[in-house]
CSV table of C-alpha atoms and ligand atoms in Angstrom, one decimal:
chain,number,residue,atom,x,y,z
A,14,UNK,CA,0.9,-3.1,15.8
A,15,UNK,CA,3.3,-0.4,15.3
A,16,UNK,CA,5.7,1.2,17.5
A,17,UNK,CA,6.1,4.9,16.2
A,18,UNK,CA,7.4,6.6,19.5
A,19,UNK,CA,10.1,4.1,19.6
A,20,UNK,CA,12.1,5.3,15.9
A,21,UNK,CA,10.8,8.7,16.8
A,22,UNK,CA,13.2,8.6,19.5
A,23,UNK,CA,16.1,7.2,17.4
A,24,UNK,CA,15.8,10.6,14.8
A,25,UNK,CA,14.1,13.0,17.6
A,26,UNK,CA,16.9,15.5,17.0
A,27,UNK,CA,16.7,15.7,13.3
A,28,UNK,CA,13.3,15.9,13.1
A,29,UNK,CA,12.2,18.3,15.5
A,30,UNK,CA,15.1,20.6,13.8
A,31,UNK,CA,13.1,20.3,11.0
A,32,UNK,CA,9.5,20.9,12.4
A,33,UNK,CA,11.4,23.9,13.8
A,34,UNK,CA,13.0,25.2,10.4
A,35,UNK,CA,9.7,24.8,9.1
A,36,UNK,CA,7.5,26.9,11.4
A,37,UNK,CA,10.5,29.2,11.7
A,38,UNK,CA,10.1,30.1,7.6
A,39,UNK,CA,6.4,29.8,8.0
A,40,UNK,CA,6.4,27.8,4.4
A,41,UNK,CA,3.8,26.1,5.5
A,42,UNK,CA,2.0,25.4,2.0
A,43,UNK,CA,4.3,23.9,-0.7
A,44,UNK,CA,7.4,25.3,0.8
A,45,UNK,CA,11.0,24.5,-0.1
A,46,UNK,CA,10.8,21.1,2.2
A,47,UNK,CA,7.7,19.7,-0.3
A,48,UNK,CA,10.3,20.5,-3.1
A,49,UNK,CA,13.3,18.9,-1.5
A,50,UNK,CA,11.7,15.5,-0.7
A,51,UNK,CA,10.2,15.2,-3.8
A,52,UNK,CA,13.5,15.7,-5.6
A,53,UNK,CA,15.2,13.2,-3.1
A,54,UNK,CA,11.9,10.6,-3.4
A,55,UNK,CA,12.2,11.3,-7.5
A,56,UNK,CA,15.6,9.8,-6.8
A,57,UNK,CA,15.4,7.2,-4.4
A,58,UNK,CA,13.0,5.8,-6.6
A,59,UNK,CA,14.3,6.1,-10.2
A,60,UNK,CA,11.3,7.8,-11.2
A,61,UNK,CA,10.9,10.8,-13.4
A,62,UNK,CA,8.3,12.7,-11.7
A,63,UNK,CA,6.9,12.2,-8.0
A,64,UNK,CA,3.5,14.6,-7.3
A,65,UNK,CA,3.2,15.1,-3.5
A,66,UNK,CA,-0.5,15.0,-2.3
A,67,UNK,CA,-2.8,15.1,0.1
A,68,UNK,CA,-2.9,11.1,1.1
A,69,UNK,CA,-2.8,8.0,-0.6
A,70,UNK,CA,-6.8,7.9,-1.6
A,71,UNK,CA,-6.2,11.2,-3.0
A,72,UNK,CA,-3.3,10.0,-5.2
A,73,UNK,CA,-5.1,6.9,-6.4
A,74,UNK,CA,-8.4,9.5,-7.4
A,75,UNK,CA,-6.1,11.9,-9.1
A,76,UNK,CA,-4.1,9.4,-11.1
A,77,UNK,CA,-7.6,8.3,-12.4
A,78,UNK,CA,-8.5,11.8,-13.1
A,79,UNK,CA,-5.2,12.3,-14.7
A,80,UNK,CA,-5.5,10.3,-17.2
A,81,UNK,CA,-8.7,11.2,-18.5
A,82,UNK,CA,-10.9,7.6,-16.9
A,83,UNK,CA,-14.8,8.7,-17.6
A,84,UNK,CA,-17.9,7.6,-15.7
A,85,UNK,CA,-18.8,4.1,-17.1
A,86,UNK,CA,-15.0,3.1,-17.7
A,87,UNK,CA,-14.6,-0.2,-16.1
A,88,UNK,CA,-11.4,-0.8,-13.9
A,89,UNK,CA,-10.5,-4.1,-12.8
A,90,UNK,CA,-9.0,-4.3,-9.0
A,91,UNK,CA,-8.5,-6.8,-6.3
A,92,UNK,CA,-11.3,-7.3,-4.3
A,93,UNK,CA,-8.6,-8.5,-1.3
A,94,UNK,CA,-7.5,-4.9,0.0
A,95,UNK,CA,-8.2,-1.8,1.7
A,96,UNK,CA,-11.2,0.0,0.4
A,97,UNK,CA,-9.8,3.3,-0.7
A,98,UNK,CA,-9.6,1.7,-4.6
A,99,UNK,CA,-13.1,1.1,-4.8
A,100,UNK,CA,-13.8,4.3,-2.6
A,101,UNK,CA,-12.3,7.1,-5.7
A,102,UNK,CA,-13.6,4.9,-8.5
A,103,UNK,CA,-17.1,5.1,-7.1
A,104,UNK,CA,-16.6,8.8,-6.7
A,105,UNK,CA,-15.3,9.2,-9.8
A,106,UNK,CA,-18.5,6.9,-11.3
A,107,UNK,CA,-16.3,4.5,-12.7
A,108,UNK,CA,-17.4,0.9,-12.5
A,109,UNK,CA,-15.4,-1.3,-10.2
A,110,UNK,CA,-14.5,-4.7,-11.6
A,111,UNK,CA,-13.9,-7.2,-8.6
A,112,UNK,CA,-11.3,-9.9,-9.5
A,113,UNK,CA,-9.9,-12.6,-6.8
A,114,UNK,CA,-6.3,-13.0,-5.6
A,115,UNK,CA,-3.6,-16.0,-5.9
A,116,UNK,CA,-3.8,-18.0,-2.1
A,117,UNK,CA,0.2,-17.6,-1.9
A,118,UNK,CA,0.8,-13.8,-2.2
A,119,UNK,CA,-2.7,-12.0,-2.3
A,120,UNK,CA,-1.8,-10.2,-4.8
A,121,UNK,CA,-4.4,-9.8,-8.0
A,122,UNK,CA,-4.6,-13.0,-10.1
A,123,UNK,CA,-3.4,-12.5,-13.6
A,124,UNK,CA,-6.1,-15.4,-15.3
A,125,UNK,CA,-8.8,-13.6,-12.9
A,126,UNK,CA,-7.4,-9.9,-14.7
A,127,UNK,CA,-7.9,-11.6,-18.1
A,128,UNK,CA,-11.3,-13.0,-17.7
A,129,UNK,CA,-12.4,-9.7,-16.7
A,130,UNK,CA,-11.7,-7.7,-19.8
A,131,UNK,CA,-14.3,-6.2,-21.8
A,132,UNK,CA,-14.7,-3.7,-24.2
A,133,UNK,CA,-16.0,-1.0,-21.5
A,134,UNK,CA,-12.3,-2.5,-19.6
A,135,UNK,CA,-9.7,0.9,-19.3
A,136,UNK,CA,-7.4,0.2,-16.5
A,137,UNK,CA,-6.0,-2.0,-13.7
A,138,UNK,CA,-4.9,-1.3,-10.7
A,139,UNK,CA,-2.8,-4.0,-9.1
A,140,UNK,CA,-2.5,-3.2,-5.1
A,141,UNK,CA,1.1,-4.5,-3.8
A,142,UNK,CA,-0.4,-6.1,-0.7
A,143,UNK,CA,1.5,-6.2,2.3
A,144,UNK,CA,4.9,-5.0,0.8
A,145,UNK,CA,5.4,-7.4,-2.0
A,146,UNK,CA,4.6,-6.0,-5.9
A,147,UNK,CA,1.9,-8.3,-7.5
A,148,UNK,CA,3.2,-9.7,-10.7
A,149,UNK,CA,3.9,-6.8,-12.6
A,150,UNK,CA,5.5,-8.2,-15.9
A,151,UNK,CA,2.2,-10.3,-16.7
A,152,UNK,CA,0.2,-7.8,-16.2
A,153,UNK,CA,1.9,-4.9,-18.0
A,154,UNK,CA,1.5,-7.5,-20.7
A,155,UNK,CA,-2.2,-7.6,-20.5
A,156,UNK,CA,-2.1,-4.3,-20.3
A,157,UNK,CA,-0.2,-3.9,-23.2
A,158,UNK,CA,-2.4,-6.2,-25.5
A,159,UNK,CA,-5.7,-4.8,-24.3
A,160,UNK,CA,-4.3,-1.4,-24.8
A,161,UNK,CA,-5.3,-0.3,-20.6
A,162,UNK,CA,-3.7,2.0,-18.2
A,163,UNK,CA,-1.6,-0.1,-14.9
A,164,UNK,CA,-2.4,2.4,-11.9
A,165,UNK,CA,-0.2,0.8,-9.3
A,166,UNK,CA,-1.2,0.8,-5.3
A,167,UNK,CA,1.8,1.0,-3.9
A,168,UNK,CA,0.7,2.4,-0.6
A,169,UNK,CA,2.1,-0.7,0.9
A,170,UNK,CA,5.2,-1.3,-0.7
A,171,UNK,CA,7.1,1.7,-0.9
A,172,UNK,CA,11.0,0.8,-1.3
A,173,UNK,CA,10.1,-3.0,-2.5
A,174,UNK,CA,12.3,-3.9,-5.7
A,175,UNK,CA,10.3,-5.7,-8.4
A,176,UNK,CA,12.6,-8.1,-10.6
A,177,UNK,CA,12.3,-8.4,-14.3
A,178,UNK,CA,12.7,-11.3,-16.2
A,179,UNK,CA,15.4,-9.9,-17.7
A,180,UNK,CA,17.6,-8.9,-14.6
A,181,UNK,CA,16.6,-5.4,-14.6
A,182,UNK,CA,14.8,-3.9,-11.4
A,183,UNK,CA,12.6,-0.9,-10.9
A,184,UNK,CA,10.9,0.1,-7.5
A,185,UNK,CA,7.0,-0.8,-6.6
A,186,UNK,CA,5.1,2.1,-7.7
A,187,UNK,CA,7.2,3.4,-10.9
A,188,UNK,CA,6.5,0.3,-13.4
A,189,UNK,CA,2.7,1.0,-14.5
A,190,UNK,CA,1.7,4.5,-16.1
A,191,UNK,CA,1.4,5.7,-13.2
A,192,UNK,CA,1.5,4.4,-8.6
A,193,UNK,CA,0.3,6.0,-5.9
A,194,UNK,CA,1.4,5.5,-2.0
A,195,UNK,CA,0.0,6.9,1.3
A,196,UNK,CA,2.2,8.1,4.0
A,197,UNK,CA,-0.1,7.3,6.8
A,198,UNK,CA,2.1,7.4,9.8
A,199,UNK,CA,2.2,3.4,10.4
A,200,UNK,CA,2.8,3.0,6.5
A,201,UNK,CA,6.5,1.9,5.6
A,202,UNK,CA,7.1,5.5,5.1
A,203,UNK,CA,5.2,7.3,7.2
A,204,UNK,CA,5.0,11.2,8.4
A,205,UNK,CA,3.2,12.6,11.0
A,206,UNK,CA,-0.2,13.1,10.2
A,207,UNK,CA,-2.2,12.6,6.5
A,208,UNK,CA,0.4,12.5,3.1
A,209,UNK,CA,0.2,10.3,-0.3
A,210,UNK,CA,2.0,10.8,-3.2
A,211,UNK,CA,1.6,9.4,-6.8
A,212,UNK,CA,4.9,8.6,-9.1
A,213,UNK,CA,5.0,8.7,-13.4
A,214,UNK,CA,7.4,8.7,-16.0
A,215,UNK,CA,4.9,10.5,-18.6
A,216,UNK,CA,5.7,14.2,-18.5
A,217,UNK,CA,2.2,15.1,-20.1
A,218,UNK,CA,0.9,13.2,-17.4
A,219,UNK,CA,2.8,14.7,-14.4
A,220,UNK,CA,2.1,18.1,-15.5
A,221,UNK,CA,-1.5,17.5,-15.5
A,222,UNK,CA,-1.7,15.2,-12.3
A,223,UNK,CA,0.2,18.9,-10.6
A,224,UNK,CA,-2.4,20.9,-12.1
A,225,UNK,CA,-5.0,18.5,-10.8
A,226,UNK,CA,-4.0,18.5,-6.8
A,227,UNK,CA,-4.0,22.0,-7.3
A,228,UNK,CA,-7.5,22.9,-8.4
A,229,UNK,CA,-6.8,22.5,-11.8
A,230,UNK,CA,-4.8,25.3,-11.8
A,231,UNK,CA,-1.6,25.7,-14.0
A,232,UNK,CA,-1.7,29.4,-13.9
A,233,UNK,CA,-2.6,31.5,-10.5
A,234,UNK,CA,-6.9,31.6,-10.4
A,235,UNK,CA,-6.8,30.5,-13.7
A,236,UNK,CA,-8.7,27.0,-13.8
A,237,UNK,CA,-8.4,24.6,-16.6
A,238,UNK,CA,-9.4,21.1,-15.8
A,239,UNK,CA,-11.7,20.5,-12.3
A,240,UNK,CA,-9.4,19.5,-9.7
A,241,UNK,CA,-8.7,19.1,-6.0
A,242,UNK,CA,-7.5,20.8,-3.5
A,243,UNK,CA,-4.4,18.0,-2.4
A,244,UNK,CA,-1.3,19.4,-1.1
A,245,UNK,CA,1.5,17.1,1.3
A,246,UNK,CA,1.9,20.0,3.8
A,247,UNK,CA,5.6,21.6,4.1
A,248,UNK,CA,6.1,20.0,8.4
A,249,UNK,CA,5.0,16.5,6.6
A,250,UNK,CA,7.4,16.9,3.6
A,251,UNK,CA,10.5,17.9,6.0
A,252,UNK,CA,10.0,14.3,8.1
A,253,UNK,CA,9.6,12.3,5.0
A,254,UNK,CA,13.0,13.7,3.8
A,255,UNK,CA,14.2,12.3,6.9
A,256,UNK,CA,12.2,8.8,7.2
A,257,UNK,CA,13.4,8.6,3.8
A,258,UNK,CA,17.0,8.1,4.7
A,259,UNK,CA,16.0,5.6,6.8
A,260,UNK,CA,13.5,3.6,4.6
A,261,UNK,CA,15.9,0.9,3.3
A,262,UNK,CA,17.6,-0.1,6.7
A,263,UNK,CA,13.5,0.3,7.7
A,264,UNK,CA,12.2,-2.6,5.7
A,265,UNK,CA,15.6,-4.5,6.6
A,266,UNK,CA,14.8,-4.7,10.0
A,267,UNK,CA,11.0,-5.2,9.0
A,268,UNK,CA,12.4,-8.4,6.8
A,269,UNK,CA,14.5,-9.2,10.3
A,270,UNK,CA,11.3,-9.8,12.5
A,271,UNK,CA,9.7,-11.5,9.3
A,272,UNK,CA,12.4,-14.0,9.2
A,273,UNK,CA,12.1,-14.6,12.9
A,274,UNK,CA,8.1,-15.3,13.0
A,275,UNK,CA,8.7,-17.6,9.8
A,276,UNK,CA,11.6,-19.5,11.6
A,277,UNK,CA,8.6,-19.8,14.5
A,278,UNK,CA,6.3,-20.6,12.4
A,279,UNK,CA,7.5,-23.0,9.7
A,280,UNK,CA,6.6,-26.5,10.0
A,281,UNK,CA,3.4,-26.0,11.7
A,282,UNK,CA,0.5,-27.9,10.0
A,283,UNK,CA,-2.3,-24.8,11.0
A,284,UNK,CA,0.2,-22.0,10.2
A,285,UNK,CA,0.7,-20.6,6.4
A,286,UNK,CA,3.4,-18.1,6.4
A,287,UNK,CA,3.9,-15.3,3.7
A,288,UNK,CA,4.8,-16.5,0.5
A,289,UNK,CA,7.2,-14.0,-1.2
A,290,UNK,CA,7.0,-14.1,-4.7
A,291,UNK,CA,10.3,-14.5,-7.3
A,292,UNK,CA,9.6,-11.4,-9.0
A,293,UNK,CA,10.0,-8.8,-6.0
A,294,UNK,CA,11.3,-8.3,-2.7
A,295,UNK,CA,9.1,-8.0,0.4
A,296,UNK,CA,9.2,-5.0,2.5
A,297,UNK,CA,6.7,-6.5,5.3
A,298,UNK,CA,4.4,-3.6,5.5
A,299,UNK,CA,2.0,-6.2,7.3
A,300,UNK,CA,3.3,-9.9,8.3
A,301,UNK,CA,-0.1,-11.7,7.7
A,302,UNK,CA,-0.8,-15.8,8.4
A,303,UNK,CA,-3.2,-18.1,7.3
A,304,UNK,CA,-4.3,-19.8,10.4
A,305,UNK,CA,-5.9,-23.1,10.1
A,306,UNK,CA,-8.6,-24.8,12.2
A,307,UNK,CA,-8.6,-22.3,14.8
A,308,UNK,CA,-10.9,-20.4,16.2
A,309,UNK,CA,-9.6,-16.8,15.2
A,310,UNK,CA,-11.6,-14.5,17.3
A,311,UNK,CA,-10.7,-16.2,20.6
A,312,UNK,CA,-7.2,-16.5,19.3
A,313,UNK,CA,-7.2,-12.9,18.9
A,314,UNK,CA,-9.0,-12.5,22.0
A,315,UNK,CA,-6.5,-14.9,23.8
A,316,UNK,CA,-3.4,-12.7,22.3
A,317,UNK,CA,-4.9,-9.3,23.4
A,318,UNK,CA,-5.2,-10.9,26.8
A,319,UNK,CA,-1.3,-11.0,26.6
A,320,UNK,CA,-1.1,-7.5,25.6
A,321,UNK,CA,-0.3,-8.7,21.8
A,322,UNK,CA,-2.2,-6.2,19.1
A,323,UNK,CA,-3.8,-8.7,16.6
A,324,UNK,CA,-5.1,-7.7,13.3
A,325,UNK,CA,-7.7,-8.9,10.4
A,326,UNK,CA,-6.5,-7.6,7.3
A,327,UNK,CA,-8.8,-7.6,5.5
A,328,UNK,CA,-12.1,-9.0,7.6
A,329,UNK,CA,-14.5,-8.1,4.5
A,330,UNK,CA,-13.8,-8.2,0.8
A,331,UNK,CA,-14.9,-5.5,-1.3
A,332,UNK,CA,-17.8,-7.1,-2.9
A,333,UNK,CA,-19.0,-8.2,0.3
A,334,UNK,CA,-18.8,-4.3,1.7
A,335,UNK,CA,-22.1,-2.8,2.2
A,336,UNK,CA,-21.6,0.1,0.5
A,337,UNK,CA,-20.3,-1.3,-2.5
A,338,UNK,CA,-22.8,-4.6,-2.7
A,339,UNK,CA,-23.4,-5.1,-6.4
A,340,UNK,CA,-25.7,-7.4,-8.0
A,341,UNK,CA,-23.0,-8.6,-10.4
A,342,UNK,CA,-21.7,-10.4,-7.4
A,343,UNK,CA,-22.8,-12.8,-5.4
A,344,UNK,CA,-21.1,-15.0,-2.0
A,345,UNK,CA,-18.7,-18.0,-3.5
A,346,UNK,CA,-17.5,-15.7,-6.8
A,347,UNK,CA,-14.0,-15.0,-5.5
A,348,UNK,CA,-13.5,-17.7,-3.3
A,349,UNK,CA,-9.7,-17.5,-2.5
A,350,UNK,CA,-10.4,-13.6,-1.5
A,351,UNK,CA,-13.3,-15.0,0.8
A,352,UNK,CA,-11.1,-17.7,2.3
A,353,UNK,CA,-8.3,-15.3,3.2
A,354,UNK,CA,-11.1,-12.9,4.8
A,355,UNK,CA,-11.6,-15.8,7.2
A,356,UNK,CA,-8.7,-17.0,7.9
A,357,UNK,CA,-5.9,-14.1,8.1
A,358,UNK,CA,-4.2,-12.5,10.9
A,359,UNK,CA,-1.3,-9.5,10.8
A,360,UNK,CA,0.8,-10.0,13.9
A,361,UNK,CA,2.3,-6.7,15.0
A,362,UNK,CA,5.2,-5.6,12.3
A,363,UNK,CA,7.6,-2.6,12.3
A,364,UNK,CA,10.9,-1.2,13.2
A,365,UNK,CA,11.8,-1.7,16.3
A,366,UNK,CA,10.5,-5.1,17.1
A,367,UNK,CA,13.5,-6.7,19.5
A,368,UNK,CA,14.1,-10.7,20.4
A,369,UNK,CA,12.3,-10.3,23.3
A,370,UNK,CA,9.2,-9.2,21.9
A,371,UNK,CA,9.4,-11.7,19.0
A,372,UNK,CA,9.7,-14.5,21.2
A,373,UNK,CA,6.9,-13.1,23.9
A,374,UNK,CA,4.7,-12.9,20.5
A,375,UNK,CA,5.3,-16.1,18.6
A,376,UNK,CA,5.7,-18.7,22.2
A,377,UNK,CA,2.4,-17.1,23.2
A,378,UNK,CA,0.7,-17.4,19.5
A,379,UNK,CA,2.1,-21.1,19.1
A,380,UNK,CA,0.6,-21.8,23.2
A,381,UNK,CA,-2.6,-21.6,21.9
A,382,UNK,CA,-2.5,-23.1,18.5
A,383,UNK,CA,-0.8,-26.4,19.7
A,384,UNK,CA,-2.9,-26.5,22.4
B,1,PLP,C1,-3.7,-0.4,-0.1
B,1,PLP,C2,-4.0,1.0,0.3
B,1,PLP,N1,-4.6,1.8,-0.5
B,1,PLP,C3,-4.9,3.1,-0.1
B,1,PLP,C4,-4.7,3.5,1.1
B,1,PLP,C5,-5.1,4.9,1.5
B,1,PLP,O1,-4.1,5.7,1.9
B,1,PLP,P1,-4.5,7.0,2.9
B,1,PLP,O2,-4.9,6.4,4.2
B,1,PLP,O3,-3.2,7.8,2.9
B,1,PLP,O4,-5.6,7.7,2.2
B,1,PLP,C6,-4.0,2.7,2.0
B,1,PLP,C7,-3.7,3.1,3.4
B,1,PLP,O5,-4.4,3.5,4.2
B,1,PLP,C8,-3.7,1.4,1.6
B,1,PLP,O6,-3.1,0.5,2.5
């Protein structure tokens, strides 16, 4: 799905200078590397305040922690997406409100978000699925009006633009209260091992979120709030701030292949392609079809008999989990999140994807549908 040793070898130099500088200054733990690519991230991303952690599922629990959420809060989120959302606000005892997803971008729908509010109802976290923001300027709306926190998952879509009504545009992750993103090494922005971070604009709330990752400590073995132990190590930080340089021309070429598969694609009566919303740009962390009237598992069968890496993202939606089965839901509530479950497949989608693969991967994908 992802070819890492590929770009590794098209910034080899750089990076293993800095691996090198790293070890060599043994700062391994919050060196001046973590401090450099946050400053550098802070600006890439017109944000005031980026908090380096330990991964994204620790970013999205301490943004929840940081702003104060208590057991019994209810927090609406999209029932279409990885499970690390509902993972942190079972941990943290908060109560998970399932809501479905519009069948063109799979991003949280805004009339499911408004049905779902209660009294008990304190935040929303919108997850940018697959690169593309979810509509932001509704929901900061609702959020407004309603008087919730907008946690943003922005683990997919770091670098994507969302576009205001009113021309303006600020970067997925630094529009709610407060985003999070993973740097998982196949994410857009990805290191070598585990990393997250989580972005704000609210100084009160930055300082806090630092104290947080840090045991809750603002002053050394001094312990104020209960917190975690979540650091992004100092060799993780040092290849960010290189990947970083790189992330725009990254999602370019990301948007390349993604223009060639929907070139393939288009026209074809059992083939949906990605719909990119008018509010954002796409930064094709996954390239994921609709697939009509197919059989998907020997499809997927057929294409790993080619040698072509196939992916169901996502095969289960979260109410439908077994760990998180709740008797406020039942089969047929979120129909368009169930649909999707059953009928999407990611088709592999990164940097260095040339003609040649494109073409081996969409002739041998459209010799089995038309056939
Ligand atoms: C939407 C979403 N949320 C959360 C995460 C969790 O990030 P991590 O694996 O860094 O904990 C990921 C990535 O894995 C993700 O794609």
């Amino acid at each position: 799905m992802v070819d890492l040793k590929s770009q590794y070898q098209k910034i080899k130099p750089e990076i293993d200078a800095a691996i090198l500088d790293v070890i060599d200054s043994t700062a391994f733990i919050n060196g001046p590397s973590v401090k450099n690519f946050q400053q550098n991230l802070e600006t890439y991303l017109g944000v005031k305040h980026v908090i380096p952690c330990g991964n994204g599922t620790d970013a999205l629990q301490v943004a929840m922690m940081g702003l104060g959420l208590q057991p019994g809060d209810e927090v609406i989120t999209t029932t279409f997406t990885f499970i690390a959302t509902a993972e942190v606000i079972a941990l943290l005892h908060l109560t998970p409100v399932c809501v479905d997803v519009d069948a063109d971008t799979m991003n949280i729908s805004i009339e499911a978000i408004e049905k779902a509010i209660t009294p008990k109802t304190k935040a929303i976290v919108p997850v940018h699925l697959f690169g593309q923001c979810a509509n932001m300027e509704a929901i900061l709306k609702i959020a407004e009006k309603h008087h919730l926190y907008v946690i943003e998952g922005a683990c997919q879509a770091i670098g994507a633009d969302y576009k205001f009504r009113n021309g303006t545009t600020k970067k997925a992750g630094t529009i709610g209260d407060v985003g999070c993103t993973s740097f998982f090494p196949s994410k857009n922005l990805g290191c070598y091992g585990d990393g997250g971070a989580i972005f704000t604009n609210n100084d009160e709330l930055a300082n806090k979120i630092r104290g947080i990752v840090n045991h809750g400590m603002f002053v050394r073995y001094y312990h104020d709030l209960v917190g975690v132990n979540s650091r992004l190590d100092s060799i993780q930080a040092a290849i960010l701030d290189i990947k970083l340089k790189h992330l725009d021309e990254y999602a370019q070429a990301r948007n390349k292949a993604a223009s060639y598969y929907n070139r393939a694609f288009s026209n074809n009566p059992k083939i949906v392609t990605p719909t990119t919303a008018t509010y954002t740009s796409h930064v094709f962390h996954q390239y994921t079809l609709i697939i009509k009237d197919i059989d998907r598992a020997s499809l997927i069968e057929f294409m790993g008999e080619k040698g072509i890496p196939v992916m169901i993202y996502y095969p289960v939606p979260m109410h439908k989990q077994k760990a998180y089965l709740d008797p406020r839901y039942k089969d047929g509530d979120f129909p368009v999140a169930e649909y999707l479950s059953e009928h999407v497949i990611s088709l592999p989608m990164h940097t260095e994807l040339d003609e040649e693969q494109l073409k081996y991967i969409t002739e041998s994908l459209l010799s089995f549908i038309n056939n």
